[in-house]
mmCIF file with all atom_site columns, C-alpha atoms in Angstrom:
data_model
loop_
_atom_site.group_PDB
_atom_site.id
_atom_site.type_symbol
_atom_site.label_atom_id
_atom_site.label_alt_id
_atom_site.label_comp_id
_atom_site.label_asym_id
_atom_site.label_entity_id
_atom_site.label_seq_id
_atom_site.pdbx_PDB_ins_code
_atom_site.Cartn_x
_atom_site.Cartn_y
_atom_site.Cartn_z
_atom_site.occupancy
_atom_site.B_iso_or_equiv
_atom_site.pdbx_formal_charge
_atom_site.auth_seq_id
_atom_site.auth_comp_id
_atom_site.auth_asym_id
_atom_site.auth_atom_id
_atom_site.pdbx_PDB_model_num
ATOM 1  C CA . MET A 1 1  ? 73.867 60.936 -114.618 1.00 54.00 ? 127 MET A CA 1
ATOM 2  C CA . ALA A 1 2  ? 72.485 64.051 -116.288 1.00 60.00 ? 128 ALA A CA 1
ATOM 3  C CA . GLY A 1 3  ? 70.752 63.582 -119.611 1.00 61.00 ? 129 GLY A CA 1
ATOM 4  C CA . LYS A 1 4  ? 69.867 59.931 -119.052 1.00 59.00 ? 130 LYS A CA 1
ATOM 5  C CA . GLN A 1 5  ? 66.454 58.420 -119.618 1.00 64.00 ? 131 GLN A CA 1
ATOM 6  C CA . ALA A 1 6  ? 64.601 57.676 -116.390 1.00 64.00 ? 132 ALA A CA 1
ATOM 7  C CA . SER A 1 7  ? 64.135 54.048 -117.422 1.00 72.00 ? 133 SER A CA 1
ATOM 8  C CA . GLU A 1 8  ? 67.860 53.589 -118.025 1.00 82.00 ? 134 GLU A CA 1
ATOM 9  C CA . LYS A 1 9  ? 69.582 52.225 -114.922 1.00 86.00 ? 135 LYS A CA 1
ATOM 10 C CA . PRO A 1 10 ? 72.892 53.766 -113.871 1.00 86.00 ? 136 PRO A CA 1
ATOM 11 C CA . THR A 1 11 ? 75.885 51.455 -114.030 1.00 94.00 ? 137 THR A CA 1
ATOM 12 C CA . LEU A 1 12 ? 77.434 50.038 -110.889 1.00 93.00 ? 138 LEU A CA 1
ATOM 13 C CA . THR A 1 13 ? 80.474 52.250 -111.403 1.00 94.00 ? 139 THR A CA 1
ATOM 14 C CA . GLU A 1 14 ? 78.293 55.354 -111.524 1.00 94.00 ? 140 GLU A CA 1
ATOM 15 C CA . LEU A 1 15 ? 76.471 54.318 -108.361 1.00 93.00 ? 141 LEU A CA 1
ATOM 16 C CA . LEU A 1 16 ? 79.747 53.716 -106.551 1.00 94.00 ? 142 LEU A CA 1
ATOM 17 C CA . GLN A 1 17 ? 81.008 57.137 -107.638 1.00 94.00 ? 143 GLN A CA 1
ATOM 18 C CA . TRP A 1 18 ? 77.846 58.771 -106.302 1.00 93.00 ? 144 TRP A CA 1
ATOM 19 C CA . LEU A 1 19 ? 78.120 56.902 -102.998 1.00 93.00 ? 145 LEU A CA 1
ATOM 20 C CA . ASP A 1 20 ? 81.731 58.039 -102.739 1.00 93.00 ? 146 ASP A CA 1
ATOM 21 C CA . VAL A 1 21 ? 80.742 61.667 -103.315 1.00 92.00 ? 147 VAL A CA 1
ATOM 22 C CA . LEU A 1 22 ? 77.855 61.517 -100.852 1.00 93.00 ? 148 LEU A CA 1
ATOM 23 C CA . GLY A 1 23 ? 79.997 59.771 -98.245  1.00 92.00 ? 149 GLY A CA 1
ATOM 24 C CA . GLY A 1 24 ? 82.640 62.464 -98.543  1.00 92.00 ? 150 GLY A CA 1
ATOM 25 C CA . TRP A 1 25 ? 80.033 65.169 -98.056  1.00 91.00 ? 151 TRP A CA 1
ATOM 26 C CA . GLN A 1 26 ? 78.586 63.423 -95.022  1.00 92.00 ? 152 GLN A CA 1
ATOM 27 C CA . GLN A 1 27 ? 82.016 63.166 -93.385  1.00 92.00 ? 153 GLN A CA 1
ATOM 28 C CA . HIS A 1 28 ? 82.729 66.805 -94.152  1.00 90.00 ? 154 HIS A CA 1
ATOM 29 C CA . LEU A 1 29 ? 79.420 67.992 -92.698  1.00 92.00 ? 155 LEU A CA 1
ATOM 30 C CA . THR A 1 30 ? 79.806 65.804 -89.617  1.00 92.00 ? 156 THR A CA 1
ATOM 31 C CA . ARG A 1 31 ? 83.284 67.203 -88.990  1.00 91.00 ? 157 ARG A CA 1
ATOM 32 C CA . GLU A 1 32 ? 81.966 70.749 -89.380  1.00 91.00 ? 158 GLU A CA 1
ATOM 33 C CA . ALA A 1 33 ? 79.116 70.054 -86.964  1.00 89.00 ? 159 ALA A CA 1
ATOM 34 C CA . ILE A 1 34 ? 81.491 68.593 -84.372  1.00 86.00 ? 160 ILE A CA 1
ATOM 35 C CA . LYS A 1 35 ? 83.773 71.630 -84.676  1.00 86.00 ? 161 LYS A CA 1
ATOM 36 C CA . GLU A 1 36 ? 80.786 73.932 -84.280  1.00 86.00 ? 162 GLU A CA 1
ATOM 37 C CA . LEU A 1 37 ? 79.602 72.123 -81.145  1.00 83.00 ? 163 LEU A CA 1
ATOM 38 C CA . ALA A 1 38 ? 83.101 72.025 -79.671  1.00 81.00 ? 164 ALA A CA 1
ATOM 39 C CA . SER A 1 39 ? 83.562 75.770 -80.153  1.00 80.00 ? 165 SER A CA 1
ATOM 40 C CA . GLN A 1 40 ? 80.323 76.462 -78.290  1.00 76.00 ? 166 GLN A CA 1
ATOM 41 C CA . GLY A 1 41 ? 81.463 74.588 -75.204  1.00 68.00 ? 167 GLY A CA 1
ATOM 42 C CA . ARG A 1 42 ? 78.870 72.875 -73.035  1.00 62.00 ? 168 ARG A CA 1
ATOM 43 C CA . PRO A 1 43 ? 75.266 73.404 -74.112  1.00 57.00 ? 169 PRO A CA 1
ATOM 44 C CA . SER A 1 44 ? 73.216 75.435 -71.644  1.00 54.00 ? 170 SER A CA 1
ATOM 45 C CA . ARG A 1 45 ? 70.881 73.595 -69.299  1.00 57.00 ? 171 ARG A CA 1
ATOM 46 C CA . SER A 1 46 ? 68.061 75.977 -70.074  1.00 57.00 ? 172 SER A CA 1
ATOM 47 C CA . GLY A 1 47 ? 66.937 77.027 -73.513  1.00 58.00 ? 173 GLY A CA 1
ATOM 48 C CA . PRO A 1 48 ? 65.405 75.450 -76.581  1.00 59.00 ? 174 PRO A CA 1
ATOM 49 C CA . GLY A 1 49 ? 67.896 72.572 -76.782  1.00 63.00 ? 175 GLY A CA 1
ATOM 50 C CA . ALA A 1 50 ? 67.801 71.624 -73.104  1.00 61.00 ? 176 ALA A CA 1
ATOM 51 C CA . ALA A 1 51 ? 64.538 69.651 -73.146  1.00 64.00 ? 177 ALA A CA 1
ATOM 52 C CA . ALA A 1 52 ? 65.624 67.728 -76.232  1.00 66.00 ? 178 ALA A CA 1
ATOM 53 C CA . GLY A 1 53 ? 68.988 66.969 -74.631  1.00 69.00 ? 179 GLY A CA 1
ATOM 54 C CA . ARG A 1 54 ? 67.318 65.616 -71.503  1.00 65.00 ? 180 ARG A CA 1
ATOM 55 C CA . ALA A 1 55 ? 64.977 63.474 -73.593  1.00 66.00 ? 181 ALA A CA 1
ATOM 56 C CA . ASN A 1 56 ? 67.929 62.098 -75.567  1.00 67.00 ? 182 ASN A CA 1
ATOM 57 C CA . ARG A 1 57 ? 69.811 61.167 -72.392  1.00 67.00 ? 183 ARG A CA 1
ATOM 58 C CA . ARG A 1 58 ? 66.733 59.419 -71.019  1.00 68.00 ? 184 ARG A CA 1
ATOM 59 C CA . ARG A 1 59 ? 66.274 57.525 -74.278  1.00 69.00 ? 185 ARG A CA 1
ATOM 60 C CA . ARG A 1 60 ? 69.922 56.393 -74.300  1.00 68.00 ? 186 ARG A CA 1
ATOM 61 C CA . LYS A 1 61 ? 69.743 54.955 -70.777  1.00 62.00 ? 187 LYS A CA 1
ATOM 62 C CA . ALA A 1 62 ? 66.545 52.998 -71.392  1.00 58.00 ? 188 ALA A CA 1
#
């Protein structure tokens, strides 16, 4: 992709390669985040994240 003119469209193959790379990164980051949350155990009921957690639960039910 580097060194191309802005007006020049990337080929389908290049786009697919980029999507593949980005998808891999997303999976990796998601897995890391899940591990991080799991290692912390249950989130505390009080604290900065508590209000957001309650709001999320309310939103899911509705």
